[in-house]
Amino acid sequence: MNLEYFIAKRLINAKSYKSSVSSPIIKIAILAITISIVMMIMSVATGIGLQQKIREKISAFNGQIIISNFDDNQSQVTVEPLSETTFPIQQLKKIEHVSHVQSIATKAGLIRTASAFEGIIFKGVDTKYDWKNLNEFLVEGRLPKFSEEDINEVLISKYLANRLHLKVGDRFNTFFMKEQGKLPSVRKFKIAGIYNSGFQDFDANYVIGNIEHVQRINKWTKNQIGAYEVFIDDFDKLDEIAEHVYRTIPPTYNSTPISQKYYSIFEWLKLFDFNIIVVLIIMIVVATINMVVALLVLILERTQLIGLLKAIGANNWSIRKIFIYNAVYLIGRGLLWGNGIALVLLYVQRYFGIVKLNPESYYVNVAPVDINWFYIILLNIGTVIICGLVLIIPSYIITKVSPVKALKFD
């Protein structure tokens, strides 16, 4: 580093620090950077968090891939059974990223109590069902235990329990329709637990119990089920894995990824990516404009000093770099404050759930957040790089400063 550059840097640093504390323009610039990084981190964390939470809820009730008979049934109710004895279940489990496969069967029914009635979908599951996916939604009681003596325990939603005036331990009758002209089958169930997913489409319909009830009502054998739910460990590869599953199963069966079954929901989720990008662009533009103004103020305040440095031999690029470095220093201060505020807000939301959402519109009760350090670091680095590059343009004004005029003015 040459002498004039060293002297210039010391002089600029000393005075720029005072400016960053006292100048309203500099304070506004730091505030703009702070607000921008807070908004960017919050938008990414809440947007991705909401996408992940909704995907998790849909997956918890359906798996990521549903395998059923190839028919034109568009309802949620099982019509034609699958045979576990002929289905290549072992080949399915060997597919890469397939973590779990479970059997289910569904049947439409009507719950009737002394004061109310509700139409429901009874989802029958067996002993291999992975309850951990629903465990986080359990609000009262416990998960059902299917013993040989008692297969009548069920898990019901808080929504249905409130509408039917039921609580844990209560028993209720459910009517299942049979073939036309035959009397409905009646089953008496006991509530083992109550769940609340916040996903209205599921909470308003699903009662989860033993698959044997569906098999007996439909007169199926023990080896006949309604469908398979396939869970995977990498949702980003859903389409690829679903295609592999489709090629593995017999041609009489169909496999449907949840992104197709709930197409409208997943298309809606994609809009969050666009919204996040829009917020990031707007915030970067705001931060950049404010830093450009702040840099111009720093340059105008140091016009005489720039003339002096040029007079002693400093070149334009050396002086421009000093001002850009000081501007980046101010950006760093804003980022430091912004990251601190954003992380505090995100952790408060994660542990206390202060911000509530309407589950009918957003499918969740509380705004979820995803604190991803990779994205946070990437946002900070990207902000510094973009703002730093843009600041090169206004620093060009330094080349127009004449040492003679500047010193004469002084």
Short mmCIF file of C-alpha atoms in Angstrom, two decimals:
data_model
loop_
_atom_site.label_atom_id
_atom_site.label_comp_id
_atom_site.label_asym_id
_atom_site.label_seq_id
_atom_site.Cartn_x
_atom_site.Cartn_y
_atom_site.Cartn_z
CA MET A 1 0.00 0.00 0.00
CA ASN A 2 1.51 3.36 -1.05
CA LEU A 3 1.86 6.32 1.31
CA GLU A 4 -0.91 8.50 -0.07
CA TYR A 5 -3.34 5.59 0.00
CA PHE A 6 -2.51 4.88 3.64
CA ILE A 7 -2.89 8.54 4.63
CA ALA A 8 -6.15 8.86 2.68
CA LYS A 9 -7.63 5.78 4.27
CA ARG A 10 -6.83 7.00 7.77
CA LEU A 11 -8.30 10.44 7.08
CA ILE A 12 -11.45 9.13 5.43
CA ASN A 13 -12.02 6.49 8.11
CA ALA A 14 -11.70 9.02 10.90
CA LYS A 15 -14.14 11.46 9.41
CA SER A 16 -16.52 8.92 7.91
CA TYR A 17 -17.11 7.40 11.30
CA LYS A 18 -18.28 10.75 12.65
CA SER A 19 -20.50 11.19 9.61
CA SER A 20 -22.04 7.77 10.12
CA VAL A 21 -23.02 8.83 13.60
CA SER A 22 -24.10 12.40 13.02
CA SER A 23 -25.30 12.78 9.41
CA PRO A 24 -29.07 12.18 9.00
CA ILE A 25 -28.48 10.84 5.48
CA ILE A 26 -26.03 8.25 6.77
CA LYS A 27 -28.38 7.26 9.59
CA ILE A 28 -31.23 6.83 7.11
CA ALA A 29 -28.99 4.70 4.89
CA ILE A 30 -28.05 2.40 7.78
CA LEU A 31 -31.71 2.22 8.82
CA ALA A 32 -32.70 1.32 5.25
CA ILE A 33 -30.12 -1.48 5.17
CA THR A 34 -31.36 -2.71 8.55
CA ILE A 35 -35.02 -2.75 7.50
CA SER A 36 -34.18 -4.33 4.15
CA ILE A 37 -32.26 -7.27 5.60
CA VAL A 38 -34.97 -7.78 8.26
CA MET A 39 -37.64 -7.89 5.55
CA MET A 40 -35.60 -10.21 3.34
CA ILE A 41 -34.80 -12.69 6.11
CA MET A 42 -38.37 -12.61 7.42
CA SER A 43 -39.90 -13.11 3.97
CA VAL A 44 -37.63 -16.06 3.16
CA ALA A 45 -38.06 -17.68 6.60
CA THR A 46 -41.85 -17.33 6.70
CA GLY A 47 -42.39 -18.15 3.02
CA ILE A 48 -40.30 -21.32 3.07
CA GLY A 49 -41.59 -22.19 6.54
CA LEU A 50 -45.20 -22.03 5.37
CA GLN A 51 -44.44 -24.12 2.28
CA GLN A 52 -42.72 -26.79 4.35
CA LYS A 53 -45.42 -26.90 7.02
CA ILE A 54 -48.25 -27.30 4.53
CA ARG A 55 -46.33 -30.02 2.67
CA GLU A 56 -45.70 -31.80 5.97
CA LYS A 57 -49.39 -31.71 6.90
CA ILE A 58 -50.54 -33.02 3.54
CA SER A 59 -47.86 -35.73 3.68
CA ALA A 60 -48.81 -36.73 7.24
CA PHE A 61 -52.34 -37.64 6.10
CA ASN A 62 -51.49 -39.03 2.64
CA GLY A 63 -47.81 -39.87 2.34
CA GLN A 64 -45.95 -38.27 -0.57
CA ILE A 65 -47.13 -40.85 -3.12
CA ILE A 66 -50.48 -42.71 -3.10
CA ILE A 67 -50.78 -46.09 -4.84
CA SER A 68 -54.27 -47.34 -5.66
CA ASN A 69 -56.18 -49.25 -8.29
CA PHE A 70 -56.29 -47.75 -11.75
CA ASP A 71 -59.93 -46.64 -11.88
CA ASP A 72 -61.96 -43.47 -12.40
CA ASN A 73 -62.80 -43.00 -8.74
CA GLN A 74 -62.40 -39.30 -7.91
CA SER A 75 -63.57 -39.46 -4.28
CA GLN A 76 -61.57 -39.97 -1.12
CA VAL A 77 -63.26 -43.35 -0.55
CA THR A 78 -61.72 -46.69 -1.48
CA VAL A 79 -63.71 -48.61 -4.08
CA GLU A 80 -61.56 -51.46 -5.37
CA PRO A 81 -59.07 -53.18 -3.06
CA LEU A 82 -55.42 -54.04 -3.63
CA SER A 83 -54.06 -57.47 -2.80
CA GLU A 84 -51.03 -57.40 -0.51
CA THR A 85 -50.07 -60.89 -1.62
CA THR A 86 -49.58 -59.93 -5.29
CA PHE A 87 -48.28 -56.39 -4.83
CA PRO A 88 -44.46 -55.97 -5.15
CA ILE A 89 -44.11 -54.29 -1.78
CA GLN A 90 -40.49 -55.40 -1.24
CA GLN A 91 -39.41 -53.96 -4.59
CA LEU A 92 -41.13 -50.73 -3.66
CA LYS A 93 -39.22 -50.46 -0.39
CA LYS A 94 -35.91 -50.91 -2.21
CA ILE A 95 -36.41 -47.77 -4.29
CA GLU A 96 -33.92 -45.08 -3.31
CA HIS A 97 -35.32 -42.38 -0.98
CA VAL A 98 -38.43 -44.46 -0.12
CA SER A 99 -38.42 -44.42 3.69
CA HIS A 100 -41.75 -46.06 4.59
CA VAL A 101 -44.77 -47.75 3.00
CA GLN A 102 -48.04 -48.25 4.87
CA SER A 103 -51.45 -49.74 4.11
CA ILE A 104 -54.70 -47.82 4.45
CA ALA A 105 -58.37 -48.06 3.45
CA THR A 106 -61.10 -45.42 3.57
CA LYS A 107 -64.86 -45.59 3.97
CA ALA A 108 -67.50 -42.85 4.05
CA GLY A 109 -69.65 -42.76 7.14
CA LEU A 110 -71.99 -40.73 9.31
CA ILE A 111 -71.39 -40.06 13.00
CA ARG A 112 -74.55 -39.57 14.97
CA THR A 113 -74.81 -38.45 18.58
CA ALA A 114 -77.73 -37.41 20.73
CA SER A 115 -77.38 -33.76 19.69
CA ALA A 116 -75.63 -33.70 16.29
CA PHE A 117 -74.41 -35.64 13.29
CA GLU A 118 -71.50 -35.24 10.86
CA GLY A 119 -70.41 -36.92 7.67
CA ILE A 120 -66.86 -38.30 7.90
CA ILE A 121 -64.26 -40.38 6.10
CA PHE A 122 -63.08 -43.26 8.22
CA LYS A 123 -59.43 -43.97 7.47
CA GLY A 124 -58.46 -47.48 8.43
CA VAL A 125 -54.82 -48.18 9.27
CA ASP A 126 -52.94 -51.24 10.47
CA THR A 127 -50.25 -51.87 13.08
CA LYS A 128 -47.49 -50.79 10.65
CA TYR A 129 -48.92 -47.29 10.40
CA ASP A 130 -46.35 -44.60 11.24
CA TRP A 131 -48.07 -42.55 13.94
CA LYS A 132 -45.14 -40.17 14.42
CA ASN A 133 -46.41 -38.14 11.46
CA LEU A 134 -49.57 -37.32 13.41
CA ASN A 135 -48.07 -37.20 16.89
CA GLU A 136 -47.33 -33.46 16.71
CA PHE A 137 -51.02 -32.77 16.02
CA LEU A 138 -52.23 -34.65 19.11
CA VAL A 139 -53.84 -32.18 21.55
CA GLU A 140 -55.74 -34.49 23.93
CA GLY A 141 -55.59 -38.12 24.94
CA ARG A 142 -53.28 -40.59 23.20
CA LEU A 143 -52.84 -42.41 19.94
CA PRO A 144 -55.05 -45.48 19.35
CA LYS A 145 -53.78 -48.88 20.39
CA PHE A 146 -55.20 -51.70 18.31
CA SER A 147 -55.34 -54.80 20.49
CA GLU A 148 -57.10 -58.04 19.64
CA GLU A 149 -59.57 -57.41 22.47
CA ASP A 150 -60.43 -53.87 21.41
CA ILE A 151 -60.05 -52.57 17.85
CA ASN A 152 -62.57 -49.77 18.32
CA GLU A 153 -60.27 -46.94 19.42
CA VAL A 154 -60.08 -43.99 17.05
CA LEU A 155 -58.40 -40.64 16.63
CA ILE A 156 -60.82 -37.80 15.91
CA SER A 157 -60.18 -34.15 15.09
CA LYS A 158 -60.84 -31.31 17.50
CA TYR A 159 -63.10 -29.77 14.86
CA LEU A 160 -65.38 -32.84 14.76
CA ALA A 161 -65.21 -33.36 18.52
CA ASN A 162 -66.43 -29.81 19.16
CA ARG A 163 -69.23 -30.04 16.61
CA LEU A 164 -70.37 -33.41 17.96
CA HIS A 165 -69.84 -32.44 21.64
CA LEU A 166 -67.46 -35.35 22.23
CA LYS A 167 -64.38 -35.72 24.40
CA VAL A 168 -61.63 -38.27 25.06
CA GLY A 169 -63.12 -41.54 26.34
CA ASP A 170 -66.57 -40.98 24.82
CA ARG A 171 -68.16 -43.60 22.58
CA PHE A 172 -70.24 -42.86 19.49
CA ASN A 173 -72.03 -44.69 16.70
CA THR A 174 -70.96 -44.45 13.07
CA PHE A 175 -73.15 -45.57 10.17
CA PHE A 176 -71.48 -46.91 7.01
CA MET A 177 -73.46 -47.28 3.80
CA LYS A 178 -73.44 -50.64 2.03
CA GLU A 179 -74.76 -51.78 -1.33
CA GLN A 180 -78.00 -50.24 -2.51
CA GLY A 181 -81.00 -51.72 -0.78
CA LYS A 182 -79.08 -52.99 2.25
CA LEU A 183 -79.15 -51.53 5.73
CA PRO A 184 -76.08 -49.53 6.80
CA SER A 185 -73.44 -51.10 9.00
CA VAL A 186 -73.11 -49.61 12.47
CA ARG A 187 -69.87 -49.44 14.39
CA LYS A 188 -69.35 -48.10 17.90
CA PHE A 189 -66.03 -46.35 18.41
CA LYS A 190 -64.19 -45.02 21.45
CA ILE A 191 -62.19 -41.81 21.29
CA ALA A 192 -58.58 -42.48 22.31
CA GLY A 193 -57.23 -39.09 21.28
CA ILE A 194 -58.07 -35.78 19.63
CA TYR A 195 -55.87 -34.14 16.99
CA ASN A 196 -55.79 -30.66 15.51
CA SER A 197 -53.76 -30.22 12.33
CA GLY A 198 -55.14 -26.80 11.44
CA PHE A 199 -55.77 -28.16 7.93
CA GLN A 200 -59.49 -27.73 7.53
CA ASP A 201 -59.82 -30.22 4.65
CA PHE A 202 -58.53 -33.01 6.91
CA ASP A 203 -59.86 -31.91 10.30
CA ALA A 204 -63.42 -31.66 9.00
CA ASN A 205 -63.39 -35.18 7.55
CA TYR A 206 -60.92 -37.72 8.85
CA VAL A 207 -61.45 -40.16 11.69
CA ILE A 208 -58.57 -42.62 11.98
CA GLY A 209 -59.11 -46.15 13.24
CA ASN A 210 -58.43 -49.82 12.61
CA ILE A 211 -58.43 -51.00 8.99
CA GLU A 212 -60.25 -54.21 10.01
CA HIS A 213 -63.53 -52.28 10.20
CA VAL A 214 -63.30 -51.30 6.54
CA GLN A 215 -62.30 -54.83 5.56
CA ARG A 216 -65.27 -56.36 7.38
CA ILE A 217 -67.80 -53.83 6.08
CA ASN A 218 -66.58 -54.27 2.49
CA LYS A 219 -66.26 -58.04 2.95
CA TRP A 220 -62.58 -57.98 2.07
CA THR A 221 -60.00 -60.51 3.19
CA LYS A 222 -57.18 -59.70 5.60
CA ASN A 223 -54.82 -59.28 2.65
CA GLN A 224 -56.96 -56.72 0.84
CA ILE A 225 -56.40 -53.03 1.44
CA GLY A 226 -57.51 -49.75 -0.12
CA ALA A 227 -54.19 -48.10 -1.00
CA TYR A 228 -50.55 -47.70 -0.10
CA GLU A 229 -49.07 -44.47 1.23
CA VAL A 230 -45.42 -44.06 0.30
CA PHE A 231 -43.15 -41.75 2.30
CA ILE A 232 -39.89 -40.40 0.92
CA ASP A 233 -36.95 -38.62 2.57
CA ASP A 234 -36.33 -36.01 -0.14
CA PHE A 235 -39.38 -34.01 -1.18
CA ASP A 236 -37.39 -32.10 -3.82
CA LYS A 237 -37.15 -35.36 -5.78
CA LEU A 238 -40.85 -36.17 -5.52
CA ASP A 239 -41.58 -36.24 -9.26
CA GLU A 240 -38.50 -38.36 -10.00
CA ILE A 241 -39.30 -40.89 -7.27
CA ALA A 242 -43.00 -40.97 -8.23
CA GLU A 243 -42.00 -41.86 -11.80
CA HIS A 244 -39.76 -44.65 -10.49
CA VAL A 245 -42.58 -45.98 -8.33
CA TYR A 246 -44.97 -45.90 -11.28
CA ARG A 247 -42.58 -48.01 -13.35
CA THR A 248 -42.15 -50.49 -10.47
CA ILE A 249 -45.80 -51.26 -9.74
CA PRO A 250 -48.01 -53.45 -12.00
CA PRO A 251 -49.81 -51.68 -14.88
CA THR A 252 -53.21 -52.17 -13.26
CA TYR A 253 -52.20 -49.86 -10.41
CA ASN A 254 -51.75 -46.11 -10.38
CA SER A 255 -49.37 -43.96 -8.35
CA THR A 256 -50.20 -40.31 -7.67
CA PRO A 257 -47.82 -37.82 -6.04
CA ILE A 258 -49.53 -35.44 -3.62
CA SER A 259 -48.45 -32.53 -5.81
CA GLN A 260 -50.97 -33.83 -8.35
CA LYS A 261 -53.66 -34.95 -5.94
CA TYR A 262 -53.64 -31.52 -4.28
CA TYR A 263 -52.65 -29.64 -7.42
CA SER A 264 -54.34 -26.34 -6.55
CA ILE A 265 -52.67 -26.17 -3.13
CA PHE A 266 -49.20 -26.83 -4.52
CA GLU A 267 -49.71 -24.30 -7.31
CA TRP A 268 -50.70 -21.80 -4.64
CA LEU A 269 -47.53 -22.64 -2.71
CA LYS A 270 -45.44 -21.88 -5.79
CA LEU A 271 -46.72 -18.31 -5.66
CA PHE A 272 -44.76 -17.86 -2.44
CA ASP A 273 -41.51 -18.29 -4.39
CA PHE A 274 -42.55 -15.43 -6.65
CA ASN A 275 -43.58 -13.28 -3.67
CA ILE A 276 -40.24 -13.90 -1.97
CA ILE A 277 -38.33 -12.91 -5.10
CA VAL A 278 -40.38 -9.70 -5.43
CA VAL A 279 -39.69 -8.76 -1.79
CA LEU A 280 -35.96 -9.46 -2.20
CA ILE A 281 -35.74 -7.31 -5.34
CA ILE A 282 -37.64 -4.41 -3.75
CA MET A 283 -35.56 -4.49 -0.59
CA ILE A 284 -32.27 -4.69 -2.52
CA VAL A 285 -33.35 -1.71 -4.63
CA VAL A 286 -34.28 0.30 -1.52
CA ALA A 287 -31.01 -0.53 0.21
CA THR A 288 -28.96 0.24 -2.89
CA ILE A 289 -30.61 3.62 -3.52
CA ASN A 290 -30.04 4.69 0.07
CA MET A 291 -26.41 3.61 -0.01
CA VAL A 292 -25.83 5.45 -3.28
CA VAL A 293 -27.19 8.62 -1.67
CA ALA A 294 -25.04 8.04 1.43
CA LEU A 295 -21.91 7.56 -0.71
CA LEU A 296 -22.59 10.76 -2.64
CA VAL A 297 -22.94 12.62 0.67
CA LEU A 298 -19.61 11.19 1.85
CA ILE A 299 -17.93 12.26 -1.39
CA LEU A 300 -19.41 15.77 -1.37
CA GLU A 301 -18.39 16.25 2.26
CA ARG A 302 -14.80 15.25 1.38
CA THR A 303 -14.38 17.21 -1.85
CA GLN A 304 -11.51 19.32 -0.49
CA LEU A 305 -9.82 16.22 0.92
CA ILE A 306 -10.13 14.45 -2.44
CA GLY A 307 -8.46 17.44 -4.12
CA LEU A 308 -5.66 17.35 -1.56
CA LEU A 309 -5.08 13.63 -2.06
CA LYS A 310 -4.96 14.05 -5.82
CA ALA A 311 -2.49 16.89 -5.39
CA ILE A 312 -0.09 14.65 -3.45
CA GLY A 313 -0.33 11.92 -6.11
CA ALA A 314 -3.23 9.61 -5.20
CA ASN A 315 -4.96 8.19 -8.29
CA ASN A 316 -8.72 8.15 -8.85
CA TRP A 317 -9.22 4.42 -8.34
CA SER A 318 -7.36 4.41 -5.00
CA ILE A 319 -9.60 7.18 -3.66
CA ARG A 320 -12.74 5.54 -5.08
CA LYS A 321 -11.86 2.28 -3.31
CA ILE A 322 -11.51 4.08 0.01
CA PHE A 323 -15.01 5.56 -0.28
CA ILE A 324 -16.48 2.24 -1.42
CA TYR A 325 -14.83 0.46 1.52
CA ASN A 326 -16.33 2.98 3.92
CA ALA A 327 -19.75 2.58 2.30
CA VAL A 328 -19.46 -1.21 2.68
CA TYR A 329 -18.57 -0.61 6.33
CA LEU A 330 -21.86 1.26 6.74
CA ILE A 331 -23.65 -1.60 4.96
CA GLY A 332 -22.06 -3.99 7.45
CA ARG A 333 -23.43 -1.98 10.37
CA GLY A 334 -26.90 -2.13 8.89
CA LEU A 335 -26.60 -5.87 8.27
CA LEU A 336 -25.42 -6.47 11.83
CA TRP A 337 -28.45 -4.71 13.28
CA GLY A 338 -30.81 -6.24 10.70
CA ASN A 339 -29.68 -9.81 11.31
CA GLY A 340 -29.96 -9.40 15.06
CA ILE A 341 -33.49 -7.99 14.89
CA ALA A 342 -34.65 -10.56 12.32
CA LEU A 343 -33.30 -13.54 14.28
CA VAL A 344 -34.86 -12.32 17.53
CA LEU A 345 -38.25 -11.94 15.82
CA LEU A 346 -37.99 -15.35 14.15
CA TYR A 347 -37.05 -17.19 17.36
CA VAL A 348 -39.83 -15.43 19.27
CA GLN A 349 -42.31 -16.56 16.60
CA ARG A 350 -40.92 -20.10 16.58
CA TYR A 351 -41.19 -20.64 20.34
CA PHE A 352 -44.17 -18.44 21.24
CA GLY A 353 -46.24 -18.37 18.02
CA ILE A 354 -47.32 -14.76 18.42
CA VAL A 355 -48.45 -14.28 14.81
CA LYS A 356 -51.63 -16.29 14.14
CA LEU A 357 -53.10 -17.20 10.77
CA ASN A 358 -56.56 -18.16 9.60
CA PRO A 359 -56.41 -21.94 8.95
CA GLU A 360 -59.22 -21.70 6.41
CA SER A 361 -57.00 -19.51 4.23
CA TYR A 362 -53.46 -20.63 5.09
CA TYR A 363 -54.00 -24.21 6.39
CA VAL A 364 -52.07 -23.43 9.59
CA ASN A 365 -53.00 -21.80 12.90
CA VAL A 366 -49.62 -20.17 13.57
CA ALA A 367 -47.23 -18.60 11.07
CA PRO A 368 -44.37 -21.13 10.76
CA VAL A 369 -40.76 -20.05 10.26
CA ASP A 370 -37.76 -21.86 8.81
CA ILE A 371 -34.46 -20.49 10.14
CA ASN A 372 -32.06 -21.66 7.46
CA TRP A 373 -28.55 -20.37 8.10
CA PHE A 374 -27.46 -21.07 4.53
CA TYR A 375 -30.13 -18.72 3.15
CA ILE A 376 -29.38 -16.08 5.80
CA ILE A 377 -25.65 -16.10 4.99
CA LEU A 378 -26.43 -16.08 1.27
CA LEU A 379 -28.72 -13.05 1.69
CA ASN A 380 -26.02 -11.14 3.58
CA ILE A 381 -23.29 -11.95 1.08
CA GLY A 382 -25.58 -11.14 -1.83
CA THR A 383 -26.57 -7.79 -0.31
CA VAL A 384 -22.94 -6.76 0.25
CA ILE A 385 -21.87 -7.82 -3.25
CA ILE A 386 -24.80 -6.17 -5.08
CA CYS A 387 -24.62 -2.93 -3.10
CA GLY A 388 -20.82 -2.86 -3.40
CA LEU A 389 -20.92 -3.29 -7.17
CA VAL A 390 -23.61 -0.67 -7.62
CA LEU A 391 -21.62 1.82 -5.51
CA ILE A 392 -18.81 1.75 -8.07
CA ILE A 393 -20.98 3.86 -10.40
CA PRO A 394 -21.58 6.92 -8.13
CA SER A 395 -17.95 6.78 -6.97
CA TYR A 396 -17.09 7.78 -10.54
CA ILE A 397 -17.84 11.38 -9.51
CA ILE A 398 -14.46 11.38 -7.74
CA THR A 399 -12.72 11.38 -11.12
CA LYS A 400 -14.43 14.69 -11.93
CA VAL A 401 -13.01 16.47 -8.88
CA SER A 402 -10.27 18.93 -9.93
CA PRO A 403 -7.49 19.35 -7.33
CA VAL A 404 -6.99 22.97 -8.34
CA LYS A 405 -10.68 23.93 -7.98
CA ALA A 406 -11.13 21.97 -4.79
CA LEU A 407 -8.11 23.47 -3.06
CA LYS A 408 -8.93 26.96 -4.43
CA PHE A 409 -12.44 26.62 -3.01
CA ASP A 410 -10.99 25.63 0.34
#
